[in-house]
mmCIF file of C-alpha atoms in Angstrom:
data_model
loop_
_atom_site.group_PDB
_atom_site.id
_atom_site.type_symbol
_atom_site.label_atom_id
_atom_site.label_comp_id
_atom_site.label_asym_id
_atom_site.label_seq_id
_atom_site.Cartn_x
_atom_site.Cartn_y
_atom_site.Cartn_z
ATOM 1 C CA MET A 1 9.532 8.120 -11.799
ATOM 2 C CA ALA A 2 6.888 10.846 -10.564
ATOM 3 C CA LEU A 3 3.269 9.832 -9.780
ATOM 4 C CA THR A 4 1.392 10.570 -13.555
ATOM 5 C CA ASP A 5 -1.659 11.768 -13.068
ATOM 6 C CA ALA A 6 -3.444 9.143 -13.257
ATOM 7 C CA GLU A 7 -1.391 7.344 -10.631
ATOM 8 C CA VAL A 8 -2.576 10.286 -8.468
ATOM 9 C CA ALA A 9 -6.264 11.004 -9.757
ATOM 10 C CA ARG A 10 -6.607 6.922 -9.004
ATOM 11 C CA TYR A 11 -4.749 6.985 -5.209
ATOM 12 C CA ALA A 12 -5.094 10.155 -4.239
ATOM 13 C CA ARG A 13 -7.350 9.115 -1.104
ATOM 14 C CA GLN A 14 -4.973 7.122 -0.588
ATOM 15 C CA LEU A 15 -1.766 9.836 -0.442
ATOM 16 C CA LEU A 16 -3.825 11.503 1.943
ATOM 17 C CA LEU A 17 -3.271 8.687 4.770
ATOM 18 C CA PRO A 18 -0.629 9.113 7.836
ATOM 19 C CA GLY A 19 2.668 8.140 6.343
ATOM 20 C CA MET A 20 1.759 7.835 2.932
ATOM 21 C CA GLY A 21 3.266 9.812 0.338
ATOM 22 C CA GLU A 22 4.614 10.240 -3.529
ATOM 23 C CA ALA A 23 7.420 7.516 -2.189
ATOM 24 C CA ALA A 24 5.256 5.489 0.005
ATOM 25 C CA GLN A 25 3.660 4.806 -3.747
ATOM 26 C CA GLU A 26 5.752 4.843 -5.760
ATOM 27 C CA ALA A 27 7.490 2.078 -3.203
ATOM 28 C CA LEU A 28 4.441 0.127 -3.969
ATOM 29 C CA ARG A 29 4.450 0.775 -7.590
ATOM 30 C CA ASP A 30 7.370 -0.458 -8.491
ATOM 31 C CA ALA A 31 7.384 -3.954 -6.058
ATOM 32 C CA ARG A 32 6.688 -7.134 -7.554
ATOM 33 C CA ILE A 33 4.853 -9.485 -5.502
ATOM 34 C CA ARG A 34 4.714 -13.447 -5.727
ATOM 35 C CA VAL A 35 1.180 -14.347 -4.894
ATOM 36 C CA THR A 36 1.378 -18.213 -3.593
ATOM 37 C CA GLY A 37 -0.930 -20.049 -2.428
ATOM 38 C CA GLY A 38 -4.961 -20.213 -2.954
ATOM 39 C CA GLY A 39 -6.530 -20.298 0.584
ATOM 40 C CA LEU A 40 -9.287 -18.562 1.208
ATOM 41 C CA SER A 41 -7.157 -15.230 1.681
ATOM 42 C CA VAL A 42 -6.459 -15.312 -1.621
ATOM 43 C CA ALA A 43 -9.018 -13.443 -2.801
ATOM 44 C CA PRO A 44 -9.424 -10.896 -0.664
ATOM 45 C CA ALA A 45 -5.792 -10.305 -1.223
ATOM 46 C CA THR A 46 -5.143 -9.553 -4.469
ATOM 47 C CA TYR A 47 -7.954 -7.175 -4.615
ATOM 48 C CA TYR A 48 -6.360 -4.726 -1.877
ATOM 49 C CA LEU A 49 -2.876 -5.003 -3.320
ATOM 50 C CA ALA A 50 -3.840 -4.279 -6.368
ATOM 51 C CA ALA A 51 -6.438 -1.108 -5.560
ATOM 52 C CA ALA A 52 -3.459 -0.185 -3.355
ATOM 53 C CA GLY A 53 -1.280 0.513 -6.116
ATOM 54 C CA VAL A 54 1.522 -2.661 -6.008
ATOM 55 C CA GLY A 55 2.656 -2.093 -9.353
ATOM 56 C CA THR A 56 3.167 -6.555 -10.418
ATOM 57 C CA LEU A 57 1.007 -9.292 -8.834
ATOM 58 C CA TRP A 58 2.424 -12.940 -9.795
ATOM 59 C CA PHE A 59 0.572 -15.876 -9.562
ATOM 60 C CA ASP A 60 1.770 -19.026 -8.107
ATOM 61 C CA ASP A 61 -0.989 -21.595 -7.936
ATOM 62 C CA PRO A 62 -1.355 -24.199 -10.430
ATOM 63 C CA ASP A 63 -4.516 -25.546 -9.117
ATOM 64 C CA GLU A 64 -7.589 -25.666 -11.785
ATOM 65 C CA VAL A 65 -10.511 -23.880 -10.285
ATOM 66 C CA LYS A 66 -12.660 -26.268 -8.805
ATOM 67 C CA PRO A 67 -16.535 -26.222 -7.434
ATOM 68 C CA GLU A 68 -14.756 -25.753 -3.941
ATOM 69 C CA ALA A 69 -12.311 -23.128 -4.896
ATOM 70 C CA GLY A 70 -10.662 -21.671 -2.362
ATOM 71 C CA ALA A 71 -10.588 -18.047 -3.744
ATOM 72 C CA GLY A 72 -13.968 -16.866 -2.728
ATOM 73 C CA PHE A 73 -15.753 -14.509 -4.854
ATOM 74 C CA ALA A 74 -12.774 -13.857 -6.976
ATOM 75 C CA LEU A 75 -13.236 -16.761 -9.465
ATOM 76 C CA GLY A 76 -16.981 -17.312 -11.211
ATOM 77 C CA PRO A 77 -18.006 -19.589 -12.948
ATOM 78 C CA ASP A 78 -16.449 -18.720 -16.044
ATOM 79 C CA ASP A 79 -13.121 -19.210 -14.261
ATOM 80 C CA LEU A 80 -14.137 -23.483 -13.550
ATOM 81 C CA GLY A 81 -11.265 -25.845 -15.008
ATOM 82 C CA ARG A 82 -8.769 -22.475 -15.459
ATOM 83 C CA PRO A 83 -6.094 -22.393 -13.804
ATOM 84 C CA ARG A 84 -6.358 -20.361 -10.490
ATOM 85 C CA GLY A 85 -3.416 -18.247 -10.756
ATOM 86 C CA ALA A 86 -4.690 -17.420 -14.298
ATOM 87 C CA ALA A 87 -7.716 -16.250 -13.057
ATOM 88 C CA LEU A 88 -6.824 -14.479 -9.772
ATOM 89 C CA ALA A 89 -4.611 -12.641 -12.414
ATOM 90 C CA GLY A 90 -7.638 -11.201 -14.553
ATOM 91 C CA PHE A 91 -9.121 -10.983 -11.325
ATOM 92 C CA ALA A 92 -6.845 -8.237 -10.241
ATOM 93 C CA ARG A 93 -6.511 -6.758 -13.709
ATOM 94 C CA TRP A 94 -10.193 -6.494 -12.967
ATOM 95 C CA ALA A 95 -9.888 -4.506 -9.592
ATOM 96 C CA SER A 96 -7.611 -2.389 -10.984
ATOM 97 C CA GLY A 97 -6.678 -1.195 -14.647
ATOM 98 C CA LEU A 98 -3.228 0.059 -13.187
ATOM 99 C CA VAL A 99 -1.457 -3.755 -12.253
ATOM 100 C CA THR A 100 0.779 -5.961 -13.939
ATOM 101 C CA ALA A 101 -0.933 -9.382 -12.947
ATOM 102 C CA ASP A 102 0.399 -12.570 -14.287
ATOM 103 C CA LEU A 103 1.302 -16.239 -13.325
ATOM 104 C CA PHE A 104 4.980 -16.389 -11.465
ATOM 105 C CA ARG A 105 7.317 -17.931 -14.258
ATOM 106 C CA PRO A 106 11.155 -19.275 -13.390
ATOM 107 C CA GLY A 107 13.242 -16.484 -13.953
ATOM 108 C CA SER A 108 10.597 -14.070 -12.324
ATOM 109 C CA ARG A 109 12.274 -11.529 -9.299
ATOM 110 C CA PRO A 110 9.632 -10.664 -6.337
ATOM 111 C CA THR A 111 10.574 -8.409 -4.315
ATOM 112 C CA ALA A 112 8.049 -9.524 -1.735
ATOM 113 C CA LEU A 113 6.180 -12.224 -1.288
ATOM 114 C CA LEU A 114 2.743 -13.172 0.110
ATOM 115 C CA VAL A 115 1.762 -16.598 1.348
ATOM 116 C CA CYS A 116 -1.832 -17.360 1.252
ATOM 117 C CA GLY A 117 -1.201 -21.145 1.669
ATOM 118 C CA SER A 118 -4.179 -23.633 1.941
ATOM 119 C CA SER A 119 -2.160 -25.307 5.325
ATOM 120 C CA PRO A 120 0.001 -23.937 7.410
ATOM 121 C CA ASP A 121 2.951 -26.463 6.689
ATOM 122 C CA VAL A 122 2.151 -25.179 2.783
ATOM 123 C CA SER A 123 2.613 -21.823 3.993
ATOM 124 C CA ARG A 124 5.717 -22.804 6.228
ATOM 125 C CA ALA A 125 7.591 -24.334 3.296
ATOM 126 C CA ILE A 126 6.750 -21.219 1.095
ATOM 127 C CA ALA A 127 7.956 -18.922 3.892
ATOM 128 C CA ASP A 128 11.107 -20.944 4.202
ATOM 129 C CA GLU A 129 11.630 -20.173 0.801
ATOM 130 C CA ALA A 130 11.437 -16.782 0.633
ATOM 131 C CA ARG A 131 13.612 -16.569 4.204
ATOM 132 C CA LEU A 132 16.244 -17.867 2.448
ATOM 133 C CA LEU A 133 15.917 -15.575 -0.633
ATOM 134 C CA GLN A 134 15.960 -13.217 1.323
ATOM 135 C CA LEU A 135 12.339 -11.601 1.076
ATOM 136 C CA PRO A 136 10.225 -9.978 2.870
ATOM 137 C CA HIS A 137 6.403 -11.951 3.360
ATOM 138 C CA VAL A 138 3.309 -12.235 5.447
ATOM 139 C CA VAL A 139 1.983 -15.190 5.522
ATOM 140 C CA ALA A 140 -1.620 -15.628 5.971
ATOM 141 C CA ASP A 141 -3.139 -18.026 7.734
ATOM 142 C CA VAL A 142 -7.276 -18.758 7.793
ATOM 143 C CA ASP A 143 -8.934 -21.435 10.459
ATOM 144 C CA GLY A 144 -12.380 -21.780 12.124
ATOM 145 C CA GLN A 145 -12.155 -18.852 14.241
ATOM 146 C CA GLY A 146 -10.932 -16.600 12.029
ATOM 147 C CA GLY A 147 -6.644 -16.535 11.357
ATOM 148 C CA ALA A 148 -3.686 -15.303 11.267
ATOM 149 C CA VAL A 149 -1.294 -12.922 9.360
ATOM 150 C CA THR A 150 2.475 -13.132 10.315
ATOM 151 C CA SER A 151 4.875 -10.428 8.830
ATOM 152 C CA VAL A 152 8.414 -11.440 8.374
ATOM 153 C CA PRO A 153 11.140 -8.510 7.189
ATOM 154 C CA VAL A 154 13.952 -9.833 5.767
ATOM 155 C CA GLY A 155 16.283 -10.921 8.980
ATOM 156 C CA SER A 156 13.620 -10.964 11.442
ATOM 157 C CA PRO A 157 12.099 -14.313 13.358
ATOM 158 C CA CYS A 158 10.349 -16.249 10.327
ATOM 159 C CA TYR A 159 7.268 -17.381 10.419
ATOM 160 C CA SER A 160 8.102 -20.997 12.202
ATOM 161 C CA CYS A 161 9.481 -18.767 15.088
ATOM 162 C CA ALA A 162 6.395 -16.885 15.153
ATOM 163 C CA THR A 163 3.767 -19.768 14.532
ATOM 164 C CA ARG A 164 1.656 -21.121 17.151
ATOM 165 C CA PRO A 165 -0.865 -23.800 16.769
ATOM 166 C CA GLY A 166 -4.096 -22.829 16.028
ATOM 167 C CA LEU A 167 -7.641 -23.433 17.022
ATOM 168 C CA GLY A 168 -8.219 -25.370 14.081
ATOM 169 C CA GLY A 169 -11.613 -26.058 12.523
ATOM 170 C CA ALA A 170 -12.519 -25.501 8.316
ATOM 171 C CA PRO A 171 -11.521 -22.094 7.353
ATOM 172 C CA THR A 172 -14.404 -20.297 6.888
ATOM 173 C CA ALA A 173 -14.977 -17.311 4.003
ATOM 174 C CA ASP A 174 -15.508 -14.607 6.983
ATOM 175 C CA GLY A 175 -12.125 -15.608 7.612
ATOM 176 C CA GLY A 176 -10.868 -15.404 4.377
ATOM 177 C CA ALA A 177 -11.990 -11.953 4.192
ATOM 178 C CA THR A 178 -10.813 -10.641 7.392
ATOM 179 C CA VAL A 179 -7.436 -12.441 7.575
ATOM 180 C CA GLY A 180 -6.786 -11.647 3.284
ATOM 181 C CA SER A 181 -7.310 -7.612 4.007
ATOM 182 C CA LEU A 182 -4.977 -7.429 6.933
ATOM 183 C CA ALA A 183 -2.595 -9.287 5.235
ATOM 184 C CA ALA A 184 -2.458 -7.304 2.358
ATOM 185 C CA LEU A 185 -1.913 -4.249 4.493
ATOM 186 C CA GLU A 186 1.126 -5.608 6.872
ATOM 187 C CA LEU A 187 2.540 -6.284 3.245
ATOM 188 C CA ILE A 188 1.952 -2.827 2.419
ATOM 189 C CA LEU A 189 3.284 -1.655 5.449
ATOM 190 C CA LEU A 190 6.200 -3.658 4.989
ATOM 191 C CA LEU A 191 6.571 -2.337 1.435
ATOM 192 C CA THR A 192 5.921 1.349 2.219
ATOM 193 C CA GLY A 193 7.711 1.481 5.864
ATOM 194 C CA ALA A 194 4.233 3.822 6.712
ATOM 195 C CA SER A 195 4.669 2.718 9.879
ATOM 196 C CA GLN A 196 7.633 3.294 12.907
ATOM 197 C CA GLU A 197 6.356 0.375 14.668
ATOM 198 C CA PRO A 198 8.583 -2.762 13.861
ATOM 199 C CA ARG A 199 7.050 -5.000 11.507
ATOM 200 C CA ALA A 200 7.726 -8.497 12.854
ATOM 201 C CA ARG A 201 4.755 -9.723 14.537
ATOM 202 C CA ARG A 202 1.602 -11.564 14.006
ATOM 203 C CA ILE A 203 -1.668 -10.941 14.445
ATOM 204 C CA GLU A 204 -4.397 -13.409 15.436
ATOM 205 C CA VAL A 205 -7.656 -13.188 14.376
ATOM 206 C CA PHE A 206 -10.255 -15.087 16.957
ATOM 207 C CA ARG A 207 -14.094 -13.833 16.444
ATOM 208 C CA GLY A 208 -13.837 -10.786 14.406
ATOM 209 C CA THR A 209 -10.804 -9.701 17.454
ATOM 210 C CA PRO A 210 -7.362 -9.055 16.468
ATOM 211 C CA LEU A 211 -4.224 -9.628 19.329
ATOM 212 C CA VAL A 212 -1.247 -8.085 18.164
ATOM 213 C CA ARG A 213 2.392 -9.813 19.577
ATOM 214 C CA ALA A 214 5.747 -8.938 18.285
ATOM 215 C CA THR A 215 7.276 -12.154 17.442
ATOM 216 C CA ALA A 216 10.722 -13.691 18.961
ATOM 217 C CA ARG A 217 13.296 -15.744 17.509
ATOM 218 C CA GLN A 218 12.898 -19.287 19.400
ATOM 219 C CA PRO A 219 16.296 -20.472 20.745
ATOM 220 C CA GLY A 220 18.401 -22.885 17.872
ATOM 221 C CA CYS A 221 16.297 -22.092 14.874
ATOM 222 C CA ALA A 222 18.202 -21.690 11.978
ATOM 223 C CA CYS A 223 16.916 -18.288 10.846
ATOM 224 C CA ALA A 224 19.365 -16.455 13.357
ATOM 225 C CA GLY A 225 22.114 -18.138 10.891
ATOM 226 C CA PRO A 226 24.501 -16.454 8.216
ATOM 227 C CA VAL A 227 20.606 -15.415 6.099
ATOM 228 C CA ALA A 228 19.558 -13.184 9.078
ATOM 229 C CA ALA A 229 22.939 -11.767 9.598
ATOM 230 C CA GLY A 230 23.176 -10.893 5.899
ATOM 231 C CA LEU A 231 26.272 -13.536 5.429
ATOM 232 C CA ALA A 232 24.504 -15.416 2.799
ATOM 233 C CA PRO A 233 24.870 -15.003 -0.986
ATOM 234 C CA MET B 1 3.463 40.523 2.482
ATOM 235 C CA SER B 2 6.884 38.596 1.878
ATOM 236 C CA ALA B 3 8.657 39.433 -0.952
ATOM 237 C CA ARG B 4 9.737 35.800 -1.218
ATOM 238 C CA VAL B 5 9.694 34.727 -4.925
ATOM 239 C CA PRO B 6 8.182 31.302 -5.604
ATOM 240 C CA SER B 7 10.445 28.418 -6.226
ATOM 241 C CA ALA B 8 7.654 26.276 -8.084
ATOM 242 C CA ARG B 9 4.867 26.562 -9.901
ATOM 243 C CA LEU B 10 1.870 24.706 -9.817
ATOM 244 C CA ASP B 11 -2.001 24.853 -11.980
ATOM 245 C CA ILE B 12 -4.938 22.547 -9.830
ATOM 246 C CA ARG B 13 -7.908 24.690 -11.886
ATOM 247 C CA ALA B 14 -8.807 21.126 -13.584
ATOM 248 C CA HIS B 15 -9.151 19.243 -10.621
ATOM 249 C CA THR B 16 -11.296 18.740 -7.602
ATOM 250 C CA CYS B 17 -11.212 17.439 -4.093
ATOM 251 C CA PRO B 18 -9.412 15.717 -2.966
ATOM 252 C CA VAL B 19 -6.724 16.069 -6.086
ATOM 253 C CA THR B 20 -6.453 19.587 -5.697
ATOM 254 C CA TRP B 21 -4.907 19.172 -2.111
ATOM 255 C CA VAL B 22 -2.921 15.901 -3.076
ATOM 256 C CA LYS B 23 -1.093 17.501 -5.981
ATOM 257 C CA ALA B 24 0.150 20.427 -3.997
ATOM 258 C CA ARG B 25 1.170 18.498 -1.332
ATOM 259 C CA ILE B 26 3.595 16.543 -3.775
ATOM 260 C CA ALA B 27 4.311 19.923 -5.641
ATOM 261 C CA LEU B 28 5.252 21.052 -1.415
ATOM 262 C CA SER B 29 7.226 17.923 -0.895
ATOM 263 C CA ARG B 30 9.665 18.519 -3.660
ATOM 264 C CA ILE B 31 10.521 22.105 -2.413
ATOM 265 C CA ALA B 32 12.919 22.689 0.746
ATOM 266 C CA GLU B 33 11.874 23.893 3.375
ATOM 267 C CA GLY B 34 11.349 27.469 3.238
ATOM 268 C CA GLU B 35 10.346 27.803 -0.383
ATOM 269 C CA VAL B 36 7.257 28.737 -1.578
ATOM 270 C CA LEU B 37 4.981 27.411 -4.128
ATOM 271 C CA GLU B 38 2.627 29.122 -6.348
ATOM 272 C CA VAL B 39 -0.548 27.292 -6.669
ATOM 273 C CA LEU B 40 -3.285 28.469 -9.153
ATOM 274 C CA LEU B 41 -6.695 27.350 -8.350
ATOM 275 C CA ARG B 42 -10.479 28.010 -8.500
ATOM 276 C CA ASP B 43 -12.750 29.445 -6.449
ATOM 277 C CA GLY B 44 -15.046 27.644 -4.435
ATOM 278 C CA GLU B 45 -14.159 24.335 -2.474
ATOM 279 C CA PRO B 46 -10.231 24.706 -3.895
ATOM 280 C CA ARG B 47 -9.921 27.953 -2.630
ATOM 281 C CA GLU B 48 -10.990 26.953 0.782
ATOM 282 C CA ASN B 49 -9.487 23.724 1.137
ATOM 283 C CA VAL B 50 -5.999 23.877 -0.441
ATOM 284 C CA PRO B 51 -4.655 26.760 2.150
ATOM 285 C CA ARG B 52 -6.085 25.251 5.361
ATOM 286 C CA SER B 53 -4.929 21.675 4.246
ATOM 287 C CA ALA B 54 -1.617 23.104 4.218
ATOM 288 C CA GLU B 55 -1.239 25.077 7.034
ATOM 289 C CA GLU B 56 -3.031 21.317 8.971
ATOM 290 C CA ASP B 57 -0.033 20.266 7.080
ATOM 291 C CA GLY B 58 2.684 22.610 9.008
ATOM 292 C CA HIS B 59 2.954 25.030 5.912
ATOM 293 C CA ARG B 60 2.037 28.235 5.830
ATOM 294 C CA VAL B 61 -0.237 30.828 3.531
ATOM 295 C CA ILE B 62 1.351 33.749 2.675
ATOM 296 C CA ARG B 63 -0.322 34.819 0.105
ATOM 297 C CA LEU B 64 -4.021 33.946 -1.283
ATOM 298 C CA GLU B 65 -5.599 36.654 -3.679
ATOM 299 C CA PRO B 66 -7.591 36.641 -7.106
ATOM 300 C CA ALA B 67 -5.631 36.184 -10.421
ATOM 301 C CA PRO B 68 -8.333 37.437 -12.943
ATOM 302 C CA GLU B 69 -5.173 37.934 -15.091
ATOM 303 C CA GLU B 70 -4.927 33.917 -15.486
ATOM 304 C CA GLY B 71 -8.258 33.222 -16.166
ATOM 305 C CA GLU B 72 -11.875 33.978 -14.343
ATOM 306 C CA GLY B 73 -12.732 32.975 -10.980
ATOM 307 C CA THR B 74 -8.995 31.785 -10.651
ATOM 308 C CA TRP B 75 -7.301 32.416 -7.477
ATOM 309 C CA ARG B 76 -3.601 32.552 -6.498
ATOM 310 C CA VAL B 77 -1.944 30.643 -3.306
ATOM 311 C CA TRP B 78 1.733 31.055 -2.025
ATOM 312 C CA LEU B 79 2.605 28.231 0.520
ATOM 313 C CA ALA B 80 5.784 28.540 1.868
ATOM 314 C CA ARG B 81 6.220 25.306 3.002
ATOM 315 C CA GLY B 82 7.272 23.847 6.355
ATOM 316 C CA ALA B 83 9.015 21.814 9.246
ATOM 317 C CA PRO B 84 6.824 18.579 7.909
ATOM 318 C CA VAL B 85 4.352 18.160 11.144
ATOM 319 C CA GLU B 86 5.147 15.385 13.248
ATOM 320 C CA GLU B 87 4.441 12.158 11.058
ATOM 321 C CA ARG B 88 1.301 10.378 12.701
ATOM 322 C CA THR B 89 1.551 6.686 12.505
ATOM 323 C CA TRP B 90 -0.012 3.128 11.737
ATOM 324 C CA PRO B 91 -0.103 1.068 14.504
#
């Protein structure tokens, strides 16, 4: 379905960006993103995905909002005690009146995942699930020096192949904002095809400086199996 | 002046920048290369910017004239769709 007048007006400046256009904007509108995890990157990523015109955001985060909640500026005092996923859905709707935002429910069929786990182990488990479901996904990791964003198109080297130990340290809000916004952009590029560059890559941010590298499959990794070859059901 | 007949028509008089050019760009993407889009626009910023943006995007302006019969301050521009310019890409 063609963009409505309201959508053209809302996304006019974005529609003029390199690689963007009506088809790319429609792809965003048709996307259904499962947003998992409650790390510091989830709020900025949510904001940018909603503002960019992603049609549906489903939040998969059953934890309650606590005073030390890792969702940054998105959640306020009124959200304390609420399920964090529901609070983030409300934040997404605040960011854009054109987005459908709700809790992720069994049976929902996302077209891609954004993983904002609170630790690499949590992220790895969710990323593996996405890989087995053959869904493109982007993983945002925040650490004490910044963090990293890993883009995993279907069939490409998996998150585990791409990951290398970070510098550790307690995640910071600054790192969450940087990594979250980069993760949203990487997912938008995956969904729209707005870039001709290979998208299987990892962006590591160290004190504000990004380093981009293509990811490579590690020998013997399970991601080289039938799922990568498109043979799995 | 070209003898070609527009294959599509777009009225953007109710819009302001950047929606004016965005709507024209979308309309151009829906016609074939070489076909002509007729655009009705207001004098001033739209008349200056839409034809210029079209040329920057690889299209051709083949007519630009006042169209008072369409309403006071209305201009008509015919844009022939060109081959897409080489797309800039994201890093």
